[in-house]
CSV table of C-alpha atoms in Angstrom, one decimal:
chain,number,residue,atom,x,y,z
B,1,MET,CA,0.0,0.0,0.0
B,2,ASN,CA,1.3,3.5,-0.8
B,3,HIS,CA,-1.0,5.8,1.2
B,4,ASP,CA,1.5,7.0,3.8
B,5,ILE,CA,4.9,7.3,2.1
B,6,PRO,CA,7.2,9.9,3.9
B,7,PRO,CA,7.9,12.8,1.5
B,8,ALA,CA,11.7,12.4,1.9
B,9,LEU,CA,11.7,8.9,0.4
B,10,GLN,CA,12.0,8.2,-3.3
B,11,THR,CA,9.6,5.7,-4.7
B,12,GLN,CA,10.0,3.2,-7.5
B,13,VAL,CA,7.3,1.2,-9.2
B,14,PHE,CA,8.5,-2.4,-10.0
B,15,THR,CA,6.7,-3.8,-13.0
B,16,VAL,CA,8.7,-6.9,-13.8
B,17,PRO,CA,7.2,-10.0,-12.1
B,18,LEU,CA,10.0,-11.9,-10.5
B,19,ARG,CA,8.3,-15.0,-8.9
B,20,SER,CA,4.7,-15.6,-10.0
B,21,ALA,CA,4.2,-18.1,-12.8
B,22,PRO,CA,2.4,-17.1,-16.1
B,23,ALA,CA,-0.8,-19.0,-15.0
B,24,ILE,CA,-1.0,-16.7,-11.9
B,25,LEU,CA,-0.2,-13.5,-13.9
B,26,ARG,CA,-3.1,-14.2,-16.3
B,27,GLN,CA,-5.5,-14.1,-13.3
B,28,ILE,CA,-4.2,-10.6,-12.5
B,29,GLN,CA,-4.3,-9.2,-16.1
B,30,PRO,CA,-8.0,-8.1,-15.9
B,31,VAL,CA,-6.9,-5.6,-13.2
B,32,MET,CA,-4.4,-4.1,-15.6
B,33,ASP,CA,-7.0,-3.8,-18.3
B,34,ARG,CA,-9.6,-2.1,-16.1
B,35,LEU,CA,-7.8,-0.2,-13.3
B,36,LYS,CA,-5.1,2.4,-13.2
B,37,VAL,CA,-2.4,-0.1,-12.4
B,38,LYS,CA,1.0,-0.3,-14.0
B,39,ASP,CA,1.1,-3.1,-16.5
B,40,TYR,CA,3.7,-5.9,-16.2
B,41,LYS,CA,6.8,-5.7,-18.4
B,42,ASP,CA,8.5,-8.6,-20.1
B,43,SER,CA,11.5,-9.6,-17.9
B,44,GLY,CA,13.4,-10.8,-21.0
B,45,VAL,CA,13.8,-14.2,-19.4
B,46,PRO,CA,11.4,-16.9,-20.7
B,47,ALA,CA,9.4,-18.7,-18.0
B,48,ILE,CA,10.5,-22.3,-17.3
B,49,GLY,CA,6.9,-23.4,-17.6
B,50,ASP,CA,3.3,-22.0,-17.5
B,51,GLY,CA,2.8,-23.0,-13.9
B,52,LEU,CA,0.2,-25.0,-12.0
B,53,ASN,CA,-3.4,-24.8,-13.1
B,54,VAL,CA,-5.7,-22.7,-10.9
B,55,ILE,CA,-7.8,-24.9,-8.6
B,56,ARG,CA,-11.4,-23.7,-8.4
B,57,LEU,CA,-13.8,-24.6,-5.6
B,58,SER,CA,-17.5,-23.8,-5.5
B,59,HIS,CA,-19.3,-22.5,-2.4
B,60,HIS,CA,-22.5,-24.4,-3.3
B,61,GLY,CA,-24.4,-27.5,-2.2
B,62,ASN,CA,-26.2,-28.9,0.7
B,63,ALA,CA,-23.2,-29.0,3.1
B,64,HIS,CA,-22.4,-25.3,2.4
B,65,THR,CA,-23.7,-22.6,4.7
B,66,GLY,CA,-23.6,-18.8,4.6
B,67,ARG,CA,-23.7,-16.3,1.8
B,68,TRP,CA,-19.9,-16.3,1.2
B,69,PRO,CA,-17.1,-18.9,1.6
B,70,LEU,CA,-15.7,-17.1,4.7
B,71,ASP,CA,-18.9,-18.1,6.6
B,72,CYS,CA,-18.8,-21.7,5.5
B,73,ALA,CA,-17.1,-24.5,7.4
B,74,GLN,CA,-17.5,-26.8,4.4
B,75,CYS,CA,-15.4,-24.5,2.3
B,76,GLY,CA,-12.7,-24.7,5.0
B,77,GLN,CA,-12.8,-28.4,4.8
B,78,ASP,CA,-12.6,-28.3,1.0
B,79,ILE,CA,-9.6,-26.1,1.2
B,80,ALA,CA,-8.0,-28.5,3.7
B,81,ALA,CA,-8.6,-31.4,1.3
B,82,VAL,CA,-6.8,-29.6,-1.5
B,83,LEU,CA,-3.9,-28.8,0.9
B,84,ARG,CA,-3.7,-32.5,1.7
B,85,ARG,CA,-3.6,-33.4,-2.0
B,86,LEU,CA,-0.8,-30.9,-2.5
B,87,GLY,CA,1.2,-32.5,0.4
B,88,VAL,CA,1.1,-29.4,2.6
B,89,GLY,CA,2.5,-30.2,6.0
B,90,ARG,CA,3.6,-33.6,5.1
B,91,SER,CA,7.1,-34.5,6.2
B,92,VAL,CA,9.3,-35.5,3.2
B,93,ALA,CA,12.9,-36.0,4.1
B,94,ASN,CA,15.4,-34.0,2.1
B,95,SER,CA,12.8,-32.5,-0.2
B,96,PRO,CA,13.5,-28.9,-1.2
B,97,SER,CA,10.0,-28.6,-2.7
B,98,ARG,CA,8.1,-29.6,0.5
B,99,LEU,CA,5.2,-27.4,1.2
B,100,SER,CA,4.7,-26.3,4.8
B,101,TYR,CA,1.6,-24.8,6.4
B,102,ARG,CA,3.6,-21.6,6.7
B,103,ASP,CA,3.6,-21.5,2.8
B,104,VAL,CA,-0.2,-20.9,2.7
B,105,PHE,CA,-2.4,-17.9,2.8
B,106,VAL,CA,-6.2,-18.0,2.9
B,107,LEU,CA,-7.3,-14.4,2.0
B,108,THR,CA,-10.6,-12.7,2.1
B,109,ARG,CA,-11.9,-9.2,1.3
B,110,SER,CA,-14.4,-9.4,4.1
B,111,GLY,CA,-13.9,-7.5,7.4
B,112,ASP,CA,-16.0,-10.1,9.3
B,113,LEU,CA,-13.1,-12.6,9.6
B,114,HIS,CA,-12.2,-13.6,13.2
B,115,ASP,CA,-11.0,-16.5,15.3
B,116,ASP,CA,-12.8,-17.7,18.4
B,117,VAL,CA,-13.5,-14.7,20.7
B,118,THR,CA,-13.2,-15.7,24.4
B,119,ASP,CA,-13.9,-14.1,27.7
B,120,GLU,CA,-11.5,-13.8,30.7
B,121,ALA,CA,-12.5,-17.3,31.8
B,122,GLY,CA,-11.5,-18.7,28.3
B,123,ARG,CA,-15.1,-19.4,27.3
B,124,VAL,CA,-15.9,-18.9,23.6
B,125,THR,CA,-18.3,-15.9,23.3
B,126,SER,CA,-18.2,-15.7,19.5
B,127,PRO,CA,-17.2,-18.7,17.4
B,128,ALA,CA,-14.6,-18.3,14.7
B,129,SER,CA,-15.6,-17.6,11.1
B,130,GLY,CA,-16.9,-20.7,9.3
B,131,VAL,CA,-14.0,-21.3,7.1
B,132,VAL,CA,-11.6,-21.1,10.1
B,133,GLN,CA,-13.8,-23.7,11.9
B,134,GLY,CA,-13.7,-26.0,8.9
B,135,LEU,CA,-9.9,-25.8,8.5
B,136,LYS,CA,-9.4,-26.5,12.2
B,137,ALA,CA,-11.9,-29.4,12.1
B,138,ALA,CA,-9.8,-30.9,9.3
B,139,GLY,CA,-6.6,-30.7,11.4
B,140,VAL,CA,-5.1,-27.7,9.7
B,141,PRO,CA,-3.2,-25.4,12.2
B,142,VAL,CA,-4.4,-21.8,11.6
B,143,SER,CA,-3.4,-18.3,12.6
B,144,VAL,CA,-6.1,-15.6,12.0
B,145,LEU,CA,-5.6,-11.9,11.3
B,146,GLY,CA,-8.9,-10.1,11.4
B,147,TYR,CA,-10.4,-6.8,12.6
B,148,GLN,CA,-11.7,-8.4,15.8
B,149,ASP,CA,-8.2,-9.5,16.8
B,150,TRP,CA,-6.8,-5.9,16.3
B,151,ARG,CA,-9.6,-4.3,18.2
B,152,HIS,CA,-9.4,-6.5,21.2
B,153,ASN,CA,-5.6,-6.6,21.7
B,154,GLU,CA,-3.5,-4.2,19.6
B,155,ALA,CA,-0.2,-5.3,21.1
B,156,ARG,CA,-0.9,-9.0,20.4
B,157,TRP,CA,-2.0,-7.9,16.9
B,158,GLU,CA,1.3,-6.3,16.2
B,159,GLY,CA,3.1,-9.4,17.3
B,160,ALA,CA,0.9,-11.5,15.1
B,161,VAL,CA,1.6,-9.3,12.0
B,162,GLN,CA,5.3,-9.7,12.7
B,163,ASP,CA,5.0,-13.4,12.9
B,164,VAL,CA,3.2,-13.5,9.6
B,165,ALA,CA,5.8,-11.3,7.9
B,166,VAL,CA,8.6,-13.7,8.7
B,167,ALA,CA,6.5,-16.9,8.6
B,168,ALA,CA,7.5,-17.6,12.2
B,169,THR,CA,5.0,-20.3,12.9
B,170,GLU,CA,4.0,-23.5,11.1
B,171,THR,CA,0.4,-22.4,10.5
B,172,VAL,CA,-1.8,-21.4,7.6
B,173,THR,CA,-2.5,-17.7,7.8
B,174,VAL,CA,-6.1,-16.7,7.3
B,175,ALA,CA,-6.3,-12.9,6.8
B,176,ARG,CA,-8.2,-10.0,5.4
B,177,TYR,CA,-5.9,-9.3,2.4
B,178,ASN,CA,-5.3,-5.7,3.1
B,179,TRP,CA,-3.6,-6.8,6.4
B,180,VAL,CA,-0.8,-8.6,4.5
B,181,PRO,CA,0.2,-6.1,1.6
B,182,GLY,CA,3.4,-7.0,-0.1
B,183,LEU,CA,3.7,-10.5,1.5
B,184,GLU,CA,3.7,-13.6,-0.6
B,185,ARG,CA,3.0,-17.3,-0.2
B,186,ARG,CA,3.5,-20.3,-2.4
B,187,VAL,CA,-0.1,-21.4,-2.0
B,188,VAL,CA,-2.9,-18.8,-1.8
B,189,ALA,CA,-6.6,-19.6,-1.5
B,190,VAL,CA,-8.8,-16.5,-2.3
B,191,LEU,CA,-12.3,-16.4,-0.8
B,192,GLN,CA,-14.8,-14.4,-2.8
B,193,GLY,CA,-16.8,-12.0,-0.5
B,194,ARG,CA,-17.9,-8.5,0.3
B,195,HIS,CA,-17.9,-6.2,3.2
B,196,GLN,CA,-20.2,-3.4,4.3
B,197,ASP,CA,-18.2,-0.7,2.6
B,198,ASP,CA,-18.7,-2.4,-0.8
B,199,ASP,CA,-22.5,-2.2,-0.3
B,200,ASP,CA,-22.3,1.4,0.9
B,201,GLU,CA,-20.2,2.4,-2.1
B,202,GLY,CA,-22.4,0.4,-4.5
B,203,LEU,CA,-19.6,-1.7,-5.8
B,204,THR,CA,-20.6,-4.6,-8.1
B,205,ASP,CA,-19.3,-8.2,-7.7
B,206,GLU,CA,-17.2,-7.6,-10.8
B,207,GLU,CA,-15.5,-4.6,-9.2
B,208,THR,CA,-14.8,-6.5,-6.0
B,209,ASP,CA,-13.4,-9.3,-8.0
B,210,LEU,CA,-10.9,-6.9,-9.5
B,211,GLY,CA,-9.9,-6.0,-6.0
B,212,ASP,CA,-9.5,-9.6,-5.1
B,213,ARG,CA,-7.2,-10.1,-8.1
B,214,LEU,CA,-5.1,-7.1,-7.4
B,215,SER,CA,-4.7,-7.5,-3.6
B,216,ALA,CA,-5.0,-11.3,-3.0
B,217,VAL,CA,-4.2,-13.2,-6.2
B,218,SER,CA,-1.0,-11.2,-6.6
B,219,ARG,CA,0.2,-12.6,-3.2
B,220,CYS,CA,0.5,-16.1,-4.8
B,221,THR,CA,3.7,-17.4,-6.4
B,222,THR,CA,2.9,-21.0,-7.2
B,223,GLN,CA,-0.5,-22.6,-6.6
B,224,LEU,CA,-3.7,-20.5,-6.7
B,225,ILE,CA,-7.0,-21.7,-5.2
B,226,MET,CA,-10.1,-19.7,-6.0
B,227,VAL,CA,-13.2,-20.3,-3.9
B,228,ARG,CA,-16.3,-18.6,-5.3
B,229,THR,CA,-20.1,-18.6,-5.1
B,230,PRO,CA,-21.7,-19.6,-8.4
B,231,PRO,CA,-23.5,-16.7,-10.1
B,232,VAL,CA,-27.2,-16.4,-9.7
B,233,THR,CA,-29.1,-16.5,-13.0
B,234,THR,CA,-32.5,-14.9,-13.4
B,235,THR,CA,-35.1,-16.0,-15.9
B,236,THR,CA,-38.1,-13.7,-16.6
B,237,THR,CA,-41.5,-14.7,-18.0
B,238,PRO,CA,-44.6,-12.5,-18.5
B,239,SER,CA,-46.1,-13.8,-15.3
B,240,LEU,CA,-43.2,-15.1,-13.2
B,241,THR,CA,-39.6,-14.4,-12.3
B,242,THR,CA,-37.5,-17.3,-11.1
B,243,THR,CA,-34.0,-17.3,-9.7
B,244,THR,CA,-31.8,-20.4,-10.0
B,245,THR,CA,-28.3,-21.4,-9.3
B,246,PRO,CA,-26.2,-24.2,-10.9
B,247,THR,CA,-27.0,-27.7,-9.6
B,248,THR,CA,-23.4,-28.8,-9.5
B,249,THR,CA,-21.9,-29.5,-6.1
B,250,THR,CA,-18.6,-28.5,-4.8
B,251,THR,CA,-15.8,-29.4,-7.2
B,252,HIS,CA,-12.1,-29.7,-6.9
B,253,THR,CA,-11.3,-29.7,-10.6
B,254,THR,CA,-8.6,-27.6,-12.2
B,255,THR,CA,-8.8,-25.5,-15.3
């Protein structure tokens, strides 16, 4: 973010992608086409390969709850299943390509993200967001960076941000993506969602999607996971208007 740059400092915009594979960069390109963002330049060095296919998960089906993936424990379990398939957290001796939980971000636009909120006696007064519950239920160690954490204990919040910046703990970081600007992870799951400001400003889902690509997808260097709610289609007849959603269940296919 560049909102509070001291006037004495010089700034430089870097436009050559150094780490993200072409498959990731293509997901960010719509932002370059629509928003006032500096386009990428050719580094002059050909990519070794196209990169891994994007994994797409659908927040839809009987087991799914809530309007958005953030609120859904099943989406958390679906992400955990993908991480298992990728071998995240699995001990592989002498493997330089081993993926650790610290290599993973789960990022959302929503400001409603939070871990369990407890009282002084340790009793849970507000359960964690659904996706956090699902990840934990699947055995994934999780650290959460959300507004509630900052509001309740700012000192602890600053320590948590520092831990995320240096990947100090062997946990998956679940965060609102504007809390982790400039940080990257090898595996990033992006949760589609909105927050109250989006509604107040009248932003469309297409516009919030561009924000997701700019601020969340760009955090990924290797494997991108997109978790989205299927679009609602509306069919109008002279006497009746019906709204339907696709009948497919959650999928773990790649494209």
